[in-house]
Amino acid sequence: VGADLGSAVRLRGYEAGDLQPIFELDEICFEPPFRFSLRAMRRFAEAQNALTVIAESDAGEGGEIVGFCLAHLEPSGRQQVAYVVTLDVAPEHRRRGLAARMIRRIEEQARDAGCVAIGLHVWVGNETAIRFYEREGYERTRLARGFYGAGLDAFVYSKLIAPEGGMG
Ligand SMILES: CC(C)(COP(=O)(O)OP(=O)(O)OC[C@H]1O[C@@H](n2cnc3c(N)ncnc32)[C@H](O)[C@@H]1OP(=O)(O)O)[C@@H](O)C(=O)NCCC(=O)NCCS
């Protein structure tokens, strides 16, 4: 039970007008080397192959964006996979299962789009995110040295997602 008892957070897709608020939320969630520029954020959110989830709280007037997840579809050999670009939850909304709801929604979208797997990079020092992804069933596959710049390594994580219709 959260502090803002009575308010609900709903998930929806990306809409025009979301760019500035998600950019600002990303600045709160990540330190400089890990942040995206407004331009990069626009490119990711508005790409034709983007999968997006926006978490909007009904507290206050007009709804407030309290989390988001951006992913995209990409070919991998003859198959299609999804790649998680970023996952952000506003600090005051953490530890209430919101990131879990969003990543599961992204996985559903990826499955519906025919993906067999979903992958991501996470900075090796981001213990919170590592714990989160491992709990969600992601497995560490390798180390990507210098992925975030000199001396800033990333772990690559991935998860197999069952094709539509289940495993038979
Ligand atoms: C990582 C992040 C997205 C998690 O969001 P969240 O909404 O708090 O996550 P959830 O509430 O869905 O957490 C689900 C589980 O993940 C694990 N987890 C999440 N945050 C944790 C923390 N700070 N410490 C330990 N475990 C944690 C727990 O197992 C948690 O379940 P529990 O609360 O029942 O113990 C959020 O902390 C965040 O935005 N961080 C900054 C940005 C970032 O690092 N993004 C991910 C990298 S792309």
mmCIF file of C-alpha atoms and ligand atoms in Angstrom:
data_model
loop_
_atom_site.group_PDB
_atom_site.id
_atom_site.type_symbol
_atom_site.label_atom_id
_atom_site.label_comp_id
_atom_site.label_asym_id
_atom_site.label_seq_id
_atom_site.Cartn_x
_atom_site.Cartn_y
_atom_site.Cartn_z
ATOM 1 C CA VAL A 1 0.000 0.000 0.000
ATOM 2 C CA GLY A 2 1.583 3.252 -1.161
ATOM 3 C CA ALA A 3 1.628 6.670 0.415
ATOM 4 C CA ASP A 4 -0.815 8.140 -2.106
ATOM 5 C CA LEU A 5 -3.597 5.827 -1.034
ATOM 6 C CA GLY A 6 -6.477 5.867 -3.449
ATOM 7 C CA SER A 7 -4.557 6.838 -6.567
ATOM 8 C CA ALA A 8 -4.030 4.310 -9.318
ATOM 9 C CA VAL A 9 -1.311 3.870 -11.911
ATOM 10 C CA ARG A 10 -2.420 2.732 -15.341
ATOM 11 C CA LEU A 11 -0.334 1.571 -18.265
ATOM 12 C CA ARG A 12 -0.775 2.911 -21.780
ATOM 13 C CA GLY A 13 1.245 3.396 -24.958
ATOM 14 C CA TYR A 14 3.407 6.383 -25.873
ATOM 15 C CA GLU A 15 1.502 9.467 -27.005
ATOM 16 C CA ALA A 16 2.422 12.832 -28.427
ATOM 17 C CA GLY A 17 3.341 15.074 -25.501
ATOM 18 C CA ASP A 18 5.077 12.305 -23.527
ATOM 19 C CA LEU A 19 8.580 13.096 -24.795
ATOM 20 C CA GLN A 20 9.437 15.955 -22.418
ATOM 21 C CA PRO A 21 8.088 14.255 -19.257
ATOM 22 C CA ILE A 22 9.841 10.942 -19.969
ATOM 23 C CA PHE A 23 13.072 12.800 -20.756
ATOM 24 C CA GLU A 24 12.822 14.586 -17.395
ATOM 25 C CA LEU A 25 12.051 11.360 -15.547
ATOM 26 C CA ASP A 26 15.118 9.738 -17.158
ATOM 27 C CA GLU A 27 17.263 12.593 -15.810
ATOM 28 C CA ILE A 28 15.981 11.817 -12.311
ATOM 29 C CA CYS A 29 16.551 8.070 -12.711
ATOM 30 C CA PHE A 30 20.022 8.045 -14.276
ATOM 31 C CA GLU A 31 23.349 9.786 -13.742
ATOM 32 C CA PRO A 32 24.927 11.598 -16.737
ATOM 33 C CA PRO A 33 26.835 8.821 -18.507
ATOM 34 C CA PHE A 34 23.714 6.629 -18.524
ATOM 35 C CA ARG A 35 21.145 9.253 -19.534
ATOM 36 C CA PHE A 36 19.662 9.853 -22.938
ATOM 37 C CA SER A 37 19.580 13.174 -24.711
ATOM 38 C CA LEU A 38 16.171 14.516 -25.705
ATOM 39 C CA ARG A 39 17.051 13.715 -29.281
ATOM 40 C CA ALA A 40 17.981 10.106 -28.514
ATOM 41 C CA MET A 41 14.845 9.694 -26.396
ATOM 42 C CA ARG A 42 12.699 10.929 -29.274
ATOM 43 C CA ARG A 43 14.417 8.570 -31.678
ATOM 44 C CA PHE A 44 13.812 5.569 -29.374
ATOM 45 C CA ALA A 45 10.241 6.443 -28.410
ATOM 46 C CA GLU A 46 9.045 7.342 -31.885
ATOM 47 C CA ALA A 47 10.877 4.687 -33.907
ATOM 48 C CA GLN A 48 8.717 2.533 -36.132
ATOM 49 C CA ASN A 49 9.993 -0.605 -34.379
ATOM 50 C CA ALA A 50 9.443 0.770 -30.856
ATOM 51 C CA LEU A 51 7.525 -0.984 -28.085
ATOM 52 C CA THR A 52 6.459 1.485 -25.411
ATOM 53 C CA VAL A 53 4.745 1.453 -22.032
ATOM 54 C CA ILE A 54 3.920 4.622 -20.137
ATOM 55 C CA ALA A 55 2.788 4.445 -16.482
ATOM 56 C CA GLU A 56 0.475 7.278 -15.593
ATOM 57 C CA SER A 57 -0.765 8.090 -12.113
ATOM 58 C CA ASP A 58 -4.245 9.518 -11.787
ATOM 59 C CA ALA A 59 -3.141 11.525 -8.744
ATOM 60 C CA GLY A 60 -3.252 15.268 -9.397
ATOM 61 C CA GLU A 61 -4.721 16.897 -12.455
ATOM 62 C CA GLY A 62 -4.311 15.534 -15.934
ATOM 63 C CA GLY A 63 -2.249 12.504 -14.958
ATOM 64 C CA GLU A 64 1.432 12.343 -14.115
ATOM 65 C CA ILE A 65 3.951 10.047 -15.786
ATOM 66 C CA VAL A 66 5.596 8.018 -13.011
ATOM 67 C CA GLY A 67 7.344 5.375 -15.092
ATOM 68 C CA PHE A 68 8.055 4.180 -18.601
ATOM 69 C CA CYS A 69 9.723 1.416 -20.540
ATOM 70 C CA LEU A 70 11.051 1.677 -24.084
ATOM 71 C CA ALA A 71 12.095 -1.299 -26.145
ATOM 72 C CA HIS A 72 12.503 -2.035 -29.792
ATOM 73 C CA LEU A 73 12.182 -4.932 -32.162
ATOM 74 C CA GLU A 74 15.217 -6.038 -34.083
ATOM 75 C CA PRO A 75 16.122 -8.928 -36.331
ATOM 76 C CA SER A 76 18.492 -11.586 -34.988
ATOM 77 C CA GLY A 77 19.434 -13.916 -37.799
ATOM 78 C CA ARG A 78 16.139 -15.224 -39.166
ATOM 79 C CA GLN A 79 14.307 -14.454 -35.947
ATOM 80 C CA GLN A 80 13.031 -11.347 -34.283
ATOM 81 C CA VAL A 81 14.042 -10.269 -30.772
ATOM 82 C CA ALA A 82 13.160 -7.359 -28.501
ATOM 83 C CA TYR A 83 15.724 -5.117 -26.853
ATOM 84 C CA VAL A 84 14.951 -3.067 -23.728
ATOM 85 C CA VAL A 85 16.317 0.439 -24.241
ATOM 86 C CA THR A 86 15.371 1.824 -20.822
ATOM 87 C CA LEU A 87 13.144 1.181 -17.803
ATOM 88 C CA ASP A 88 12.484 4.038 -15.397
ATOM 89 C CA VAL A 89 10.320 4.377 -12.269
ATOM 90 C CA ALA A 90 10.039 7.653 -10.323
ATOM 91 C CA PRO A 91 11.789 7.242 -6.935
ATOM 92 C CA GLU A 92 8.608 7.772 -4.899
ATOM 93 C CA HIS A 93 6.839 5.006 -6.844
ATOM 94 C CA ARG A 94 9.479 2.306 -6.457
ATOM 95 C CA ARG A 95 9.077 -1.077 -4.762
ATOM 96 C CA ARG A 96 5.402 -1.347 -5.605
ATOM 97 C CA GLY A 97 5.737 -3.672 -8.545
ATOM 98 C CA LEU A 98 5.463 -0.992 -11.212
ATOM 99 C CA ALA A 99 8.627 -1.948 -13.116
ATOM 100 C CA ALA A 100 7.485 -5.570 -13.029
ATOM 101 C CA ARG A 101 4.088 -4.611 -14.511
ATOM 102 C CA MET A 102 5.790 -2.593 -17.256
ATOM 103 C CA ILE A 103 8.417 -5.160 -18.248
ATOM 104 C CA ARG A 104 5.738 -7.881 -18.381
ATOM 105 C CA ARG A 105 3.633 -5.676 -20.650
ATOM 106 C CA ILE A 106 6.653 -5.116 -22.921
ATOM 107 C CA GLU A 107 7.274 -8.888 -22.980
ATOM 108 C CA GLU A 108 3.634 -9.430 -24.007
ATOM 109 C CA GLN A 109 3.998 -6.915 -26.832
ATOM 110 C CA ALA A 110 7.240 -8.569 -27.939
ATOM 111 C CA ARG A 111 5.598 -11.999 -27.897
ATOM 112 C CA ASP A 112 2.663 -10.656 -29.898
ATOM 113 C CA ALA A 113 5.148 -9.248 -32.415
ATOM 114 C CA GLY A 114 6.634 -12.726 -32.822
ATOM 115 C CA CYS A 115 9.800 -12.311 -30.759
ATOM 116 C CA VAL A 116 11.479 -15.384 -29.325
ATOM 117 C CA ALA A 117 13.669 -13.536 -26.841
ATOM 118 C CA ILE A 118 14.142 -10.218 -25.112
ATOM 119 C CA GLY A 119 17.497 -8.778 -24.132
ATOM 120 C CA LEU A 120 19.119 -5.768 -22.501
ATOM 121 C CA HIS A 121 22.318 -4.235 -21.165
ATOM 122 C CA VAL A 122 22.668 -3.143 -17.558
ATOM 123 C CA TRP A 123 25.604 -1.344 -15.951
ATOM 124 C CA VAL A 124 27.518 -3.806 -13.745
ATOM 125 C CA GLY A 125 27.180 -1.410 -10.786
ATOM 126 C CA ASN A 126 23.383 -1.156 -10.988
ATOM 127 C CA GLU A 127 22.623 -3.747 -8.319
ATOM 128 C CA THR A 128 18.977 -2.732 -7.986
ATOM 129 C CA ALA A 129 18.282 -3.286 -11.653
ATOM 130 C CA ILE A 130 20.319 -6.519 -11.721
ATOM 131 C CA ARG A 131 18.276 -7.903 -8.821
ATOM 132 C CA PHE A 132 15.089 -6.766 -10.509
ATOM 133 C CA TYR A 133 15.871 -8.383 -13.873
ATOM 134 C CA GLU A 134 17.076 -11.623 -12.273
ATOM 135 C CA ARG A 135 13.837 -11.846 -10.320
ATOM 136 C CA GLU A 136 11.953 -11.363 -13.562
ATOM 137 C CA GLY A 137 13.701 -14.392 -15.039
ATOM 138 C CA TYR A 138 16.454 -12.720 -17.052
ATOM 139 C CA GLU A 139 19.763 -14.574 -17.317
ATOM 140 C CA ARG A 140 23.208 -13.059 -17.557
ATOM 141 C CA THR A 141 24.781 -14.100 -20.837
ATOM 142 C CA ARG A 142 27.988 -12.084 -21.078
ATOM 143 C CA LEU A 143 29.995 -8.997 -20.139
ATOM 144 C CA ALA A 144 30.148 -6.094 -22.604
ATOM 145 C CA ARG A 145 33.335 -4.218 -21.729
ATOM 146 C CA GLY A 146 33.154 -0.431 -22.052
ATOM 147 C CA PHE A 147 29.538 -0.528 -23.230
ATOM 148 C CA TYR A 148 28.729 2.728 -21.396
ATOM 149 C CA GLY A 149 32.148 4.294 -22.022
ATOM 150 C CA ALA A 150 35.701 3.700 -20.836
ATOM 151 C CA GLY A 151 35.687 1.559 -17.688
ATOM 152 C CA LEU A 152 31.886 1.313 -17.619
ATOM 153 C CA ASP A 153 31.065 -2.288 -18.373
ATOM 154 C CA ALA A 154 27.633 -3.779 -18.869
ATOM 155 C CA PHE A 155 26.169 -7.216 -18.333
ATOM 156 C CA VAL A 156 24.036 -8.542 -21.137
ATOM 157 C CA TYR A 157 20.848 -10.196 -19.909
ATOM 158 C CA SER A 158 18.241 -12.085 -21.870
ATOM 159 C CA LYS A 159 15.062 -14.058 -21.418
ATOM 160 C CA LEU A 160 13.341 -16.491 -23.735
ATOM 161 C CA ILE A 161 9.712 -15.661 -24.320
ATOM 162 C CA ALA A 162 7.285 -18.353 -25.338
ATOM 163 C CA PRO A 163 5.728 -17.937 -28.766
ATOM 164 C CA GLU A 164 2.087 -16.947 -28.982
ATOM 165 C CA GLY A 165 -0.182 -19.810 -28.053
ATOM 166 C CA GLY A 166 2.180 -21.062 -25.376
ATOM 167 C CA MET A 167 4.500 -24.030 -25.503
ATOM 168 C CA GLY A 168 1.800 -26.332 -26.857
HETATM 169 C C1 LIG B 1 15.146 -0.724 -11.371
HETATM 170 C C2 LIG B 1 13.768 -0.053 -11.243
HETATM 171 C C3 LIG B 1 13.195 0.163 -12.624
HETATM 172 C C4 LIG B 1 12.852 -0.980 -10.417
HETATM 173 O O1 LIG B 1 11.560 -0.378 -10.351
HETATM 174 P P1 LIG B 1 10.473 -0.778 -9.234
HETATM 175 O O2 LIG B 1 9.139 -0.361 -9.746
HETATM 176 O O3 LIG B 1 10.910 -0.280 -7.919
HETATM 177 O O4 LIG B 1 10.586 -2.357 -9.228
HETATM 178 P P2 LIG B 1 9.487 -3.374 -8.663
HETATM 179 O O5 LIG B 1 8.746 -2.771 -7.527
HETATM 180 O O6 LIG B 1 8.700 -3.911 -9.803
HETATM 181 O O7 LIG B 1 10.468 -4.482 -8.100
HETATM 182 C C5 LIG B 1 10.279 -5.844 -8.321
HETATM 183 C C6 LIG B 1 11.371 -6.616 -7.585
HETATM 184 O O8 LIG B 1 12.673 -6.240 -8.033
HETATM 185 C C7 LIG B 1 13.592 -6.285 -6.912
HETATM 186 N N1 LIG B 1 14.025 -4.933 -6.568
HETATM 187 C C8 LIG B 1 13.576 -3.753 -7.069
HETATM 188 N N2 LIG B 1 14.208 -2.722 -6.487
HETATM 189 C C9 LIG B 1 15.070 -3.243 -5.585
HETATM 190 C C10 LIG B 1 15.999 -2.686 -4.666
HETATM 191 N N3 LIG B 1 16.163 -1.359 -4.537
HETATM 192 N N4 LIG B 1 16.732 -3.522 -3.896
HETATM 193 C C11 LIG B 1 16.566 -4.867 -4.010
HETATM 194 N N5 LIG B 1 15.698 -5.463 -4.858
HETATM 195 C C12 LIG B 1 14.969 -4.658 -5.643
HETATM 196 C C13 LIG B 1 12.803 -6.842 -5.759
HETATM 197 O O9 LIG B 1 12.890 -8.264 -5.826
HETATM 198 C C14 LIG B 1 11.413 -6.368 -6.088
HETATM 199 O O10 LIG B 1 10.416 -7.109 -5.463
HETATM 200 P P3 LIG B 1 9.973 -6.748 -3.940
HETATM 201 O O11 LIG B 1 9.726 -5.268 -3.878
HETATM 202 O O12 LIG B 1 8.743 -7.586 -3.756
HETATM 203 O O13 LIG B 1 11.127 -7.178 -3.084
HETATM 204 C C15 LIG B 1 13.879 1.298 -10.472
HETATM 205 O O14 LIG B 1 14.603 1.105 -9.289
HETATM 206 C C16 LIG B 1 14.536 2.423 -11.279
HETATM 207 O O15 LIG B 1 13.881 3.151 -12.040
HETATM 208 N N6 LIG B 1 15.865 2.601 -11.124
HETATM 209 C C17 LIG B 1 16.607 3.643 -11.831
HETATM 210 C C18 LIG B 1 16.668 3.368 -13.303
HETATM 211 C C19 LIG B 1 17.241 1.991 -13.609
HETATM 212 O O16 LIG B 1 18.247 1.553 -13.069
HETATM 213 N N7 LIG B 1 16.570 1.272 -14.529
HETATM 214 C C20 LIG B 1 16.938 -0.095 -14.914
HETATM 215 C C21 LIG B 1 18.081 -0.136 -15.826
HETATM 216 S S1 LIG B 1 17.574 0.109 -17.534
#
